Coordinates of C-alpha atoms in Angstrom, one line a residue:
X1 CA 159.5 57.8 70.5
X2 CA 160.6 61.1 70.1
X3 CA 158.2 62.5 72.7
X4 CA 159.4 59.9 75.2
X5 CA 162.6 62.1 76.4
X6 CA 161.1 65.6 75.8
X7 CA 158.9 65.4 78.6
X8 CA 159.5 63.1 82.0
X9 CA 161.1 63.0 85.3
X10 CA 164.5 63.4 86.1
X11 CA 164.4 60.1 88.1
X12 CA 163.9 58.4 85.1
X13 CA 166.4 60.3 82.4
X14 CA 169.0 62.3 84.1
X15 CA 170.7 65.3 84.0
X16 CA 173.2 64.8 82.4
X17 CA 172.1 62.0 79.9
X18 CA 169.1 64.6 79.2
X19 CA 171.4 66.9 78.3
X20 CA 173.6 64.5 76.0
X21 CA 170.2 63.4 73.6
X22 CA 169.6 67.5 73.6
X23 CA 173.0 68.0 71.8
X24 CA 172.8 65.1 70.2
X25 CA 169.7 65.8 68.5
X26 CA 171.1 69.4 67.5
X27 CA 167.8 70.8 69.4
X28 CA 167.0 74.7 69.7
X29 CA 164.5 75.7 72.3
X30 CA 164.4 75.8 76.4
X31 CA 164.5 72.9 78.7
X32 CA 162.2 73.7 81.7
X33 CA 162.7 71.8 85.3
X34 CA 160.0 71.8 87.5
X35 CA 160.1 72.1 91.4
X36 CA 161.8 74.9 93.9
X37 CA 165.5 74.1 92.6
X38 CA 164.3 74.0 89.3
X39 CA 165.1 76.6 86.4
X40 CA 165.0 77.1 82.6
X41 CA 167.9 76.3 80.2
X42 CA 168.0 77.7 76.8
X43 CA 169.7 75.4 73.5
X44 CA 170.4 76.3 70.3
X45 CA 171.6 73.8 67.6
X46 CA 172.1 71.2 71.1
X47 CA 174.4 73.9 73.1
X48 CA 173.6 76.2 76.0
X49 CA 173.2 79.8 74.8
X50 CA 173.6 82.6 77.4
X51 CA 171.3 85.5 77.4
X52 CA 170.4 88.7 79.1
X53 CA 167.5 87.4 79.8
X54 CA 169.2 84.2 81.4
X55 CA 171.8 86.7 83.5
X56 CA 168.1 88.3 84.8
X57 CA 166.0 84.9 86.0
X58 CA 169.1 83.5 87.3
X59 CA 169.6 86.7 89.9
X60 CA 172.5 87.5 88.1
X61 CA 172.5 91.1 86.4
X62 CA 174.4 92.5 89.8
X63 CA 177.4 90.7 88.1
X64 CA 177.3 94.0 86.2
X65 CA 177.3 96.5 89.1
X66 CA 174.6 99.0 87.5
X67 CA 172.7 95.9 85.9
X68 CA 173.6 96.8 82.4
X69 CA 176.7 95.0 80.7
X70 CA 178.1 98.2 79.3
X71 CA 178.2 100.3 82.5
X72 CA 180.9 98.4 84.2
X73 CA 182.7 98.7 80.6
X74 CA 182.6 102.3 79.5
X75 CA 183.5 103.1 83.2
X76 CA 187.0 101.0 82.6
X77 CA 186.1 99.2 85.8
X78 CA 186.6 95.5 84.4
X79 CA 187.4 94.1 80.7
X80 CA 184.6 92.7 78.5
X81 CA 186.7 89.6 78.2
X82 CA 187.0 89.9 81.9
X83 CA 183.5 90.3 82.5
X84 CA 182.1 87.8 80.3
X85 CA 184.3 84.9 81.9
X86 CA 182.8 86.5 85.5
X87 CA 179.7 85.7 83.9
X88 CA 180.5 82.3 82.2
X89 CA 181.8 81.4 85.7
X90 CA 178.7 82.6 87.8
X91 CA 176.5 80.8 85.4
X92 CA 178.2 77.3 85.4
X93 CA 177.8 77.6 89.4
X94 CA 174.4 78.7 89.0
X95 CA 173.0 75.4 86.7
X96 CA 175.4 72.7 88.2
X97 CA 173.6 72.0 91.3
X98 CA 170.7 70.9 88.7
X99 CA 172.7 67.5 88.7
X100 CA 171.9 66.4 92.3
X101 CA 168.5 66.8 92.2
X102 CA 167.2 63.2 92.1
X103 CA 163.6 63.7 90.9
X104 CA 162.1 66.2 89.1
X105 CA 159.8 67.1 86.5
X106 CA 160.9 68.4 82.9
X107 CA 159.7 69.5 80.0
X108 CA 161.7 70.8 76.8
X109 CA 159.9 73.4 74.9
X110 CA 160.9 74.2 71.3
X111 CA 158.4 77.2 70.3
X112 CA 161.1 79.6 70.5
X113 CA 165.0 80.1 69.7
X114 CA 167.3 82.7 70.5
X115 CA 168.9 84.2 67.5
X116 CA 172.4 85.1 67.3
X117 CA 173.0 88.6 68.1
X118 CA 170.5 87.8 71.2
X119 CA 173.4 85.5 72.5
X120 CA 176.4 86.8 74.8
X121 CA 177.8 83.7 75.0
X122 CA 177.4 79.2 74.5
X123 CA 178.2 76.8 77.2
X124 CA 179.5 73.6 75.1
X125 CA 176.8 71.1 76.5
X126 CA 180.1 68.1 76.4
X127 CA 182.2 70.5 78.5
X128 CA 179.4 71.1 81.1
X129 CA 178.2 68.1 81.3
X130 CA 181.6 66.5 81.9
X131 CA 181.9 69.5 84.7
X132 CA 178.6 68.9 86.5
X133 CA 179.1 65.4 86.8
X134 CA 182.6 66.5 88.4
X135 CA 180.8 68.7 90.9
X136 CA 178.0 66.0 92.0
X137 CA 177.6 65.2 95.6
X138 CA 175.2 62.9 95.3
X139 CA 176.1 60.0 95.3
X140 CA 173.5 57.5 95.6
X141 CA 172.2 58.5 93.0
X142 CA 175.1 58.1 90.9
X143 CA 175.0 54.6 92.0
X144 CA 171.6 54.1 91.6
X145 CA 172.4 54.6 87.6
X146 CA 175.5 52.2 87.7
X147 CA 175.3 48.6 86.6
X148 CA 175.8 46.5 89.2
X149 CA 179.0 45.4 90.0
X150 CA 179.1 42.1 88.1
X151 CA 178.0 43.9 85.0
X152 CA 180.9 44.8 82.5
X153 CA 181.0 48.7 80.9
X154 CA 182.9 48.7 77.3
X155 CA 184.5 51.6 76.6
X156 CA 183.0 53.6 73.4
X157 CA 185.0 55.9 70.5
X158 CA 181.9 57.8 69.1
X159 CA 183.2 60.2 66.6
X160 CA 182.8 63.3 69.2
X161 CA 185.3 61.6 70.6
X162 CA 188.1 64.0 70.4
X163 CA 185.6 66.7 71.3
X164 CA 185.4 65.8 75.1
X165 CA 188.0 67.1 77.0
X166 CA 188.6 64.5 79.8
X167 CA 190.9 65.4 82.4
X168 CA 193.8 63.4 82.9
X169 CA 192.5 61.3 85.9
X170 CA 189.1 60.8 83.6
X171 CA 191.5 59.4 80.4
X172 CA 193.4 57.2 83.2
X173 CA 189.7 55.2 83.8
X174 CA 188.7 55.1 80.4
X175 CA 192.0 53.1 79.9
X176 CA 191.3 51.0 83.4
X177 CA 188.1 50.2 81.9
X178 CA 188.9 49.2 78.7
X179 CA 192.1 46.3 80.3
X180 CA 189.1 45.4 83.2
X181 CA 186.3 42.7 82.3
X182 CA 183.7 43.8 85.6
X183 CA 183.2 47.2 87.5
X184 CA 184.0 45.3 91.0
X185 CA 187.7 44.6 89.0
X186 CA 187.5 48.3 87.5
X187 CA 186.6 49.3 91.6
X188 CA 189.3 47.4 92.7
X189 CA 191.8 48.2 90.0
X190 CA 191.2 52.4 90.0
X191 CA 194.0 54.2 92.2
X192 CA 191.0 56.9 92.1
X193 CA 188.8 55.7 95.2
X194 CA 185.2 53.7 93.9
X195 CA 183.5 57.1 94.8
X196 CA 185.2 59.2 92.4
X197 CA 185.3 55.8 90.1
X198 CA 181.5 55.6 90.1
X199 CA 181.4 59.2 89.5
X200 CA 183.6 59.5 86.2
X201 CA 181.5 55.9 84.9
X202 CA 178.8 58.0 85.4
X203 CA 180.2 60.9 83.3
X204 CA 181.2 58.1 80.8
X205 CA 177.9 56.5 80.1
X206 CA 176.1 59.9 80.1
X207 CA 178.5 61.0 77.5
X208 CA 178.0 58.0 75.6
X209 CA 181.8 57.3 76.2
X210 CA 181.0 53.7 77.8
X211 CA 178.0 51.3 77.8
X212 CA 176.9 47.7 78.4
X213 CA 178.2 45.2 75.8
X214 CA 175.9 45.2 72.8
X215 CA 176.8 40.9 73.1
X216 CA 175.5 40.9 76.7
X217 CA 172.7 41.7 76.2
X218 CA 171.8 39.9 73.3
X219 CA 172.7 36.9 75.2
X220 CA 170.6 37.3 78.2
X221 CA 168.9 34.0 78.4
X222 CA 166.2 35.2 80.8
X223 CA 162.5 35.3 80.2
X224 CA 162.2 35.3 76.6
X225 CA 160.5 37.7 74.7
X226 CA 158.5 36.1 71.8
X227 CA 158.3 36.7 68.5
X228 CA 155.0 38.0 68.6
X229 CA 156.0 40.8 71.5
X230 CA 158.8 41.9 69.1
X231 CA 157.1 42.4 65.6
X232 CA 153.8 44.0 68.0
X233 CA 156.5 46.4 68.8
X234 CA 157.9 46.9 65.2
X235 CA 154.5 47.2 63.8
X236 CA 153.8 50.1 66.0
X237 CA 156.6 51.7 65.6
X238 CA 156.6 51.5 61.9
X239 CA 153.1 53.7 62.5
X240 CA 155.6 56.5 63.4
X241 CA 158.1 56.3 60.6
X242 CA 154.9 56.2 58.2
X243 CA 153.2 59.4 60.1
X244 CA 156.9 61.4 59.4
X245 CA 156.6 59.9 55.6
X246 CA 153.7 61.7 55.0
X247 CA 154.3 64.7 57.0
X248 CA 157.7 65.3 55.1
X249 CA 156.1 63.9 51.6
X250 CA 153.3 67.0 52.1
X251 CA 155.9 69.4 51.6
X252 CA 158.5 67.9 49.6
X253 CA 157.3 65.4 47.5
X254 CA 159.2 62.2 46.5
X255 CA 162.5 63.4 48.3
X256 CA 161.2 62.7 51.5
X257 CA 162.3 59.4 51.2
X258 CA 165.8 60.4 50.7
X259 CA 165.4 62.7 53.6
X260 CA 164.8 59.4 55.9
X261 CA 167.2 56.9 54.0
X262 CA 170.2 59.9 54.8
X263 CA 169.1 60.4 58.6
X264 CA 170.1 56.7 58.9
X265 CA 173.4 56.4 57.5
X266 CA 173.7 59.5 59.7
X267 CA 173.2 57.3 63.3
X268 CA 173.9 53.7 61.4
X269 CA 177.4 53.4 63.1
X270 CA 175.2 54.4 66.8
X271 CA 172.7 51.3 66.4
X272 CA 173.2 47.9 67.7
X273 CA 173.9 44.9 65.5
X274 CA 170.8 43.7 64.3
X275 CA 170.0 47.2 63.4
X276 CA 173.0 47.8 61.2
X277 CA 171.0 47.1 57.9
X278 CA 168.0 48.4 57.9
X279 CA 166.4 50.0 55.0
X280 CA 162.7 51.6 54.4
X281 CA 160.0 50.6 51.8
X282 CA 158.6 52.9 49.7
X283 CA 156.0 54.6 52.3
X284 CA 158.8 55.0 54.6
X285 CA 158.2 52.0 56.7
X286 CA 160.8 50.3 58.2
X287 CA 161.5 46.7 56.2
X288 CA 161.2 44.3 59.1
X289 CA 163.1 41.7 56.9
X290 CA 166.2 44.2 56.8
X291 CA 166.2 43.4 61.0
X292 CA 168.1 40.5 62.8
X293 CA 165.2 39.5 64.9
X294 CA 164.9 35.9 63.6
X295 CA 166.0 32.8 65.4
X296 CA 167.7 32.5 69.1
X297 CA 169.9 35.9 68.2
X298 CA 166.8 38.1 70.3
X299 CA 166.2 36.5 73.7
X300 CA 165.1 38.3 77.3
X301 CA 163.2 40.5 78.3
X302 CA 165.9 42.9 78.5
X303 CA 166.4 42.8 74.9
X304 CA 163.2 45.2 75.1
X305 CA 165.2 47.8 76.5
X306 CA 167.8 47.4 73.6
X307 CA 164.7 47.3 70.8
X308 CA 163.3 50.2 72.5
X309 CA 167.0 52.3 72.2
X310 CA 167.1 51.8 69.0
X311 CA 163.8 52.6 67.8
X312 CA 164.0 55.8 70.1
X313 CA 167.2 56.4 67.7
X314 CA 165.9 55.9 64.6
X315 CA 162.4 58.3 65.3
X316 CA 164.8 60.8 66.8
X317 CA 167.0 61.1 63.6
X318 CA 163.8 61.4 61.9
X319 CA 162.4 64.2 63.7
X320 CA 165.6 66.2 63.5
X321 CA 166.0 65.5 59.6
X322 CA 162.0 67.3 59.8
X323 CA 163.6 70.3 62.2
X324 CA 166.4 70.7 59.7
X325 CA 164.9 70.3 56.2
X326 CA 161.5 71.9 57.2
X327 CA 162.6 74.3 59.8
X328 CA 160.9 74.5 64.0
X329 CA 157.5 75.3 63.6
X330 CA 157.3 72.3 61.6
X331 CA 159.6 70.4 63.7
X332 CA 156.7 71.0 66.4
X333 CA 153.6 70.8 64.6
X334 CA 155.2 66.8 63.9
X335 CA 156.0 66.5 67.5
X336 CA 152.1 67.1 68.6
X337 CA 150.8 65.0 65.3
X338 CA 153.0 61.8 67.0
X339 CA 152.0 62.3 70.3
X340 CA 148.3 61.3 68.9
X341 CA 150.3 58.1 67.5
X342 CA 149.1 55.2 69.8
X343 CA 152.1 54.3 72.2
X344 CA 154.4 51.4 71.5
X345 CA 156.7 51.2 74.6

């Protein structure tokens, strides 16, 4: 659920794909990472916004000579477009070494947001994702995140497409990747090195730009998982969707069912196949029947781990349509009611 991703380890969810379900879920607050290289990042509406109070915990307020932005400016001593790209720049070199670590906690925090006028300036989360990834030195565990080399990547056309700005090397593999039907034929194909290969896959899958076939998995024959495991699952997570029923139904009545039926069509085209029809019943429960999880089409374990995206999907999109109908502090108060919600993964 929801609560899954807004709390862990970065060994389990990294940087970078942390920071594409933060702008994908449109989130506002700060996202905290634990340890000595760790530091706080603040969001609003899923990008990085830039305070004073950011300039000061990151060491950064010398930047302005005196430690006060408008010094340096009323002395004529640098431009305040000048200055704020110093800034912008110092920043970026500040957060990217974040993307190395291997292993650390997290936890995003959504009590407060910054309101406009508080803001100097956004980072686009796309852009500096796509730019951490470029800087990374780590590189085992870039592979660690990989499939393996017999596994096939498909290339993806989200509808933020256009809005990542890939480098010309970075459009040249998306294209080797879409003519290539393994990575060890992508490895072998790129004029780009498998180092700097793995790196830009990694970019790509973060980014949601490639991801393993939808058909592979589906076809994994190995250990099944029954039919019993999968409606268990369903049943439990249909415990959720009722929970944000109610909590939205409290304060708006009989709309909050077209608050949930919207938030799907708004991620339909992001779900897997046997997702692509689903439809709720009228306590907001998800109708089982409207799921392709019948017959041979659901076999493997792995097919857990597709379920389990999905779900994570749907309760995410929920959640947000609470944060933008009913506002944060309710947004929160739902968080802390589901956490209470036995677990179902």
């Amino acid at each position: 659920m929801e609560g899954v991703w807004l709390s862990g380890n970065l060994s389990e969810s990294p940087l970078p794909f942390l920071l594409f379900k933060i702008w994908k879920s449109q989130r506002s607050g700060t996202l905290e990472i634990k340890g000595d290289q760790g530091k706080s990042v603040d969001f609003k509406d899923g990008n990085i916004c830039i305070t004073p109070q950011t300039l000061k915990s990151l060491k950064l307020t010398k930047l302005t000579l005196s430690g006060e932005i408008a010094t340096p400016l009323d002395k004529g001593s640098i431009s305040p477009e000048a200055l704020w790209q110093k800034m912008r720049s110092h920043c970026i070199d500040a957060f990217t070494p974040l993307f190395d670590i291997a292993g650390a906690k997290y936890q995003f925090n959504s009590e407060h947001c910054w309101e406009e006028h508080e803001i100097l300036f956004y980072l686009t989360t796309l852009d500096f994702i796509l730019e951490g990834v470029r800087r990374m030195q780590n590189y085992p565990l870039i592979e660690a995140h990989l499939p393996g080399e017999d596994k096939s990547l498909k290339p993806q056309s989200p509808n933020y497409l256009n809005q990542v700005r890939l480098n010309s090397p970075e459009i040249y593999l998306y294209h080797v990747l879409e003519s290539q039907r393994s990575l060890e034929d992508v490895y072998v194909s790129s004029e780009l090195g498998k180092r700097e290969t793995q790196k830009m896959l990694y970019a790509f899958m973060s980014l949601g730009l490639a991801g393993l076939p939808h058909t592979k998995v589906l076809n994994t024959q190995a250990l099944e998982l029954s039919q019993a495991d999968i409606y268990n699952l369903l049943d439990a997570f249909n415990q959720r969707c009722s929970f944000i029923f109610k909590y939205i139904s409290k304060a708006i009545g009989p709309a909050a069912l077209n608050v949930l039926e919207k938030c799907i069509e708004d991620i339909r085209s992001h779900l897997s196949p046997p997702f692509q029809n689903i439809r709720f019943d009228a306590i907001g429960r998800v109708e089982i029947s409207s799921i392709q999880i019948t017959g041979s089409s659901l076999q493997g374990r792995s097919i857990q781990h597709l379920l389990l995206q999905d779900l994570n999907e749907i309760l995410a999109a929920e959640v947000l349509a609470v944060k933008r109908t009913l506002g944060n502090d309710h947004e929160a108060a739902l968080i802390q009611g589901l956490e209470k919600v036995s677990e179902w993964n």
